[in-house]
Amino acid sequence: HRRLARTRRPGVPQTSAAEDGGAATTEMVLVMPVLIMFLFLVVAAGRLTDAKSDVVSAANDAARVASLQGSESAARTQARLAAEDTVAGEGLACQGGIQVGLDFEPGFERGATVHATVTCDVVTGDLALLDLPGVVTVTEHGWEPIDTHRSL
């Protein structure tokens, strides 16, 4: 077995493993906080994306249910219940509850369009180390036509 001799290059200082041992620790100490912050940002983005998707579903469900009712007051009541059920089923907690608004264009009549607006205040202050506002408001819209061939 031949041993390879270490060659010394001129102008390059030689360091031993003992002298280099602290560099990896120092690099780790400097890089880890950045990686942890990035992880928290990914978690925050995922939570907000999931919340937005849940509110979109709630708005669409509210508009669909409202379009199937026989009166404007029943449409408003049932739309709110449908949106609350959708959000609760998805496990999304809205601070102060969910807000549901309905508009009927041109009015509550056959062939009109139901426009539902759902708003949810999502709590983000529990994500430590991120300077996010404590609550992010997510608002989404859903539209559904009232069937022209049904009785009201």
mmCIF file of C-alpha atoms in Angstrom:
data_model
loop_
_atom_site.group_PDB
_atom_site.id
_atom_site.type_symbol
_atom_site.label_atom_id
_atom_site.label_comp_id
_atom_site.label_asym_id
_atom_site.label_seq_id
_atom_site.Cartn_x
_atom_site.Cartn_y
_atom_site.Cartn_z
ATOM 1 C CA HIS A 1 0.000 0.000 0.000
ATOM 2 C CA ARG A 2 1.312 3.325 -1.025
ATOM 3 C CA ARG A 3 0.654 6.367 1.019
ATOM 4 C CA LEU A 4 -0.100 9.518 -0.788
ATOM 5 C CA ALA A 5 1.971 12.361 0.452
ATOM 6 C CA ARG A 6 0.278 15.637 1.125
ATOM 7 C CA THR A 7 1.504 18.238 -1.218
ATOM 8 C CA ARG A 8 1.890 21.732 0.026
ATOM 9 C CA ARG A 9 0.871 24.453 -2.356
ATOM 10 C CA PRO A 10 2.778 27.685 -2.106
ATOM 11 C CA GLY A 11 0.777 30.622 -0.738
ATOM 12 C CA VAL A 12 -2.015 28.452 0.741
ATOM 13 C CA PRO A 13 -1.866 28.103 4.499
ATOM 14 C CA GLN A 14 -2.290 24.597 5.853
ATOM 15 C CA THR A 15 -4.956 24.099 8.517
ATOM 16 C CA SER A 16 -5.598 21.092 10.587
ATOM 17 C CA ALA A 17 -9.024 19.647 11.419
ATOM 18 C CA ALA A 18 -8.665 20.910 14.990
ATOM 19 C CA GLU A 19 -8.233 24.495 13.807
ATOM 20 C CA ASP A 20 -11.290 24.287 11.484
ATOM 21 C CA GLY A 21 -13.707 22.710 13.985
ATOM 22 C CA GLY A 22 -15.392 25.938 15.113
ATOM 23 C CA ALA A 23 -16.179 27.203 11.610
ATOM 24 C CA ALA A 24 -18.989 24.705 11.054
ATOM 25 C CA THR A 25 -20.557 25.599 14.404
ATOM 26 C CA THR A 26 -20.364 29.297 13.633
ATOM 27 C CA GLU A 27 -21.935 28.764 10.220
ATOM 28 C CA MET A 28 -24.729 26.718 11.818
ATOM 29 C CA VAL A 29 -25.425 29.434 14.400
ATOM 30 C CA LEU A 30 -25.664 32.058 11.655
ATOM 31 C CA VAL A 31 -27.755 30.002 9.208
ATOM 32 C CA MET A 32 -30.266 28.296 11.542
ATOM 33 C CA PRO A 33 -32.291 31.427 12.472
ATOM 34 C CA VAL A 34 -32.726 32.211 8.780
ATOM 35 C CA LEU A 35 -33.888 28.660 8.063
ATOM 36 C CA ILE A 36 -36.313 28.729 10.999
ATOM 37 C CA MET A 37 -37.796 32.062 9.819
ATOM 38 C CA PHE A 38 -38.188 30.633 6.335
ATOM 39 C CA LEU A 39 -39.999 27.611 7.797
ATOM 40 C CA PHE A 40 -42.395 29.883 9.709
ATOM 41 C CA LEU A 41 -43.063 31.898 6.528
ATOM 42 C CA VAL A 42 -43.906 28.697 4.646
ATOM 43 C CA VAL A 43 -46.285 27.654 7.443
ATOM 44 C CA ALA A 44 -47.941 31.104 7.453
ATOM 45 C CA ALA A 45 -48.365 31.078 3.674
ATOM 46 C CA GLY A 46 -49.869 27.594 3.842
ATOM 47 C CA ARG A 47 -52.323 28.566 6.563
ATOM 48 C CA LEU A 48 -53.455 31.677 4.715
ATOM 49 C CA THR A 49 -53.820 29.784 1.439
ATOM 50 C CA ASP A 50 -55.877 27.117 3.182
ATOM 51 C CA ALA A 51 -58.041 29.786 4.855
ATOM 52 C CA LYS A 52 -58.612 31.519 1.518
ATOM 53 C CA SER A 53 -59.672 28.230 -0.071
ATOM 54 C CA ASP A 54 -62.096 27.555 2.793
ATOM 55 C CA VAL A 55 -63.653 31.024 2.485
ATOM 56 C CA VAL A 56 -64.023 30.588 -1.301
ATOM 57 C CA SER A 57 -65.920 27.338 -0.651
ATOM 58 C CA ALA A 58 -68.105 29.049 1.952
ATOM 59 C CA ALA A 59 -68.969 31.907 -0.449
ATOM 60 C CA ASN A 60 -69.861 29.501 -3.254
ATOM 61 C CA ASP A 61 -71.972 27.364 -0.916
ATOM 62 C CA ALA A 62 -73.765 30.429 0.449
ATOM 63 C CA ALA A 63 -74.623 31.661 -3.060
ATOM 64 C CA ARG A 64 -75.798 28.216 -4.173
ATOM 65 C CA VAL A 65 -78.018 27.666 -1.122
ATOM 66 C CA ALA A 66 -79.450 31.201 -1.348
ATOM 67 C CA SER A 67 -80.387 30.674 -4.991
ATOM 68 C CA LEU A 68 -82.503 27.634 -4.038
ATOM 69 C CA GLN A 69 -84.700 29.407 -1.461
ATOM 70 C CA GLY A 70 -88.252 30.661 -1.974
ATOM 71 C CA SER A 71 -87.842 34.095 -0.375
ATOM 72 C CA GLU A 72 -85.159 36.681 0.215
ATOM 73 C CA SER A 73 -85.297 36.300 4.007
ATOM 74 C CA ALA A 74 -84.983 32.499 3.760
ATOM 75 C CA ALA A 75 -82.102 32.972 1.302
ATOM 76 C CA ARG A 76 -80.220 35.209 3.761
ATOM 77 C CA THR A 77 -80.762 32.842 6.685
ATOM 78 C CA GLN A 78 -79.836 29.687 4.797
ATOM 79 C CA ALA A 79 -76.805 31.305 3.120
ATOM 80 C CA ARG A 80 -75.393 32.255 6.519
ATOM 81 C CA LEU A 81 -75.979 28.742 7.883
ATOM 82 C CA ALA A 82 -74.377 27.156 4.799
ATOM 83 C CA ALA A 83 -71.293 29.374 5.048
ATOM 84 C CA GLU A 84 -70.945 28.670 8.776
ATOM 85 C CA ASP A 85 -71.267 24.913 8.164
ATOM 86 C CA THR A 86 -68.656 24.987 5.408
ATOM 87 C CA VAL A 87 -66.139 26.921 7.496
ATOM 88 C CA ALA A 88 -66.775 24.752 10.571
ATOM 89 C CA GLY A 89 -66.431 21.589 8.475
ATOM 90 C CA GLU A 90 -63.042 22.758 7.229
ATOM 91 C CA GLY A 91 -61.857 23.486 10.769
ATOM 92 C CA LEU A 92 -61.275 27.197 10.143
ATOM 93 C CA ALA A 93 -61.803 29.421 13.180
ATOM 94 C CA CYS A 94 -62.877 32.956 12.289
ATOM 95 C CA GLN A 95 -62.295 35.499 15.023
ATOM 96 C CA GLY A 96 -65.653 37.095 15.811
ATOM 97 C CA GLY A 97 -67.466 34.622 13.548
ATOM 98 C CA ILE A 98 -68.035 34.661 9.827
ATOM 99 C CA GLN A 99 -69.711 37.557 8.024
ATOM 100 C CA VAL A 100 -71.996 36.765 5.084
ATOM 101 C CA GLY A 101 -73.433 39.404 2.767
ATOM 102 C CA LEU A 102 -75.918 38.749 -0.041
ATOM 103 C CA ASP A 103 -76.914 40.873 -3.008
ATOM 104 C CA PHE A 104 -79.515 39.959 -5.602
ATOM 105 C CA GLU A 105 -79.009 41.462 -9.051
ATOM 106 C CA PRO A 106 -81.441 42.938 -10.066
ATOM 107 C CA GLY A 107 -83.544 41.618 -7.127
ATOM 108 C CA PHE A 108 -84.766 38.337 -5.669
ATOM 109 C CA GLU A 109 -86.548 37.028 -8.760
ATOM 110 C CA ARG A 110 -86.229 34.328 -11.402
ATOM 111 C CA GLY A 111 -83.173 34.797 -13.578
ATOM 112 C CA ALA A 112 -81.443 37.075 -11.051
ATOM 113 C CA THR A 113 -77.908 36.480 -9.813
ATOM 114 C CA VAL A 114 -77.103 35.872 -6.161
ATOM 115 C CA HIS A 115 -73.804 37.450 -5.114
ATOM 116 C CA ALA A 116 -72.476 36.188 -1.764
ATOM 117 C CA THR A 117 -69.610 37.860 0.061
ATOM 118 C CA VAL A 118 -68.004 35.940 2.927
ATOM 119 C CA THR A 119 -65.453 37.492 5.281
ATOM 120 C CA CYS A 120 -63.369 35.709 7.906
ATOM 121 C CA ASP A 121 -60.773 37.190 10.258
ATOM 122 C CA VAL A 122 -57.999 34.568 10.482
ATOM 123 C CA VAL A 123 -55.750 34.656 13.558
ATOM 124 C CA THR A 124 -52.044 34.618 12.652
ATOM 125 C CA GLY A 125 -50.528 36.076 15.808
ATOM 126 C CA ASP A 126 -49.829 32.593 17.161
ATOM 127 C CA LEU A 127 -47.013 32.084 14.653
ATOM 128 C CA ALA A 128 -44.023 32.929 16.823
ATOM 129 C CA LEU A 129 -41.034 34.905 15.531
ATOM 130 C CA LEU A 130 -42.942 36.361 12.576
ATOM 131 C CA ASP A 131 -43.996 39.977 12.599
ATOM 132 C CA LEU A 132 -47.411 39.245 11.106
ATOM 133 C CA PRO A 133 -50.506 41.158 12.112
ATOM 134 C CA GLY A 134 -52.543 39.322 14.743
ATOM 135 C CA VAL A 135 -55.497 38.964 12.371
ATOM 136 C CA VAL A 136 -55.650 38.761 8.578
ATOM 137 C CA THR A 137 -59.031 39.428 6.964
ATOM 138 C CA VAL A 138 -59.931 37.074 4.114
ATOM 139 C CA THR A 139 -62.880 38.098 1.906
ATOM 140 C CA GLU A 140 -64.172 36.052 -1.027
ATOM 141 C CA HIS A 141 -67.154 36.147 -3.392
ATOM 142 C CA GLY A 142 -69.462 33.582 -4.946
ATOM 143 C CA TRP A 143 -72.138 33.951 -7.644
ATOM 144 C CA GLU A 144 -75.058 31.725 -8.526
ATOM 145 C CA PRO A 145 -78.061 32.342 -10.816
ATOM 146 C CA ILE A 146 -81.613 31.825 -9.609
ATOM 147 C CA ASP A 147 -83.224 29.280 -11.925
ATOM 148 C CA THR A 148 -85.590 30.953 -14.405
ATOM 149 C CA HIS A 149 -87.914 27.924 -14.495
ATOM 150 C CA ARG A 150 -88.689 27.588 -10.816
ATOM 151 C CA SER A 151 -91.416 29.041 -8.705
ATOM 152 C CA LEU A 152 -90.666 31.619 -6.055
#
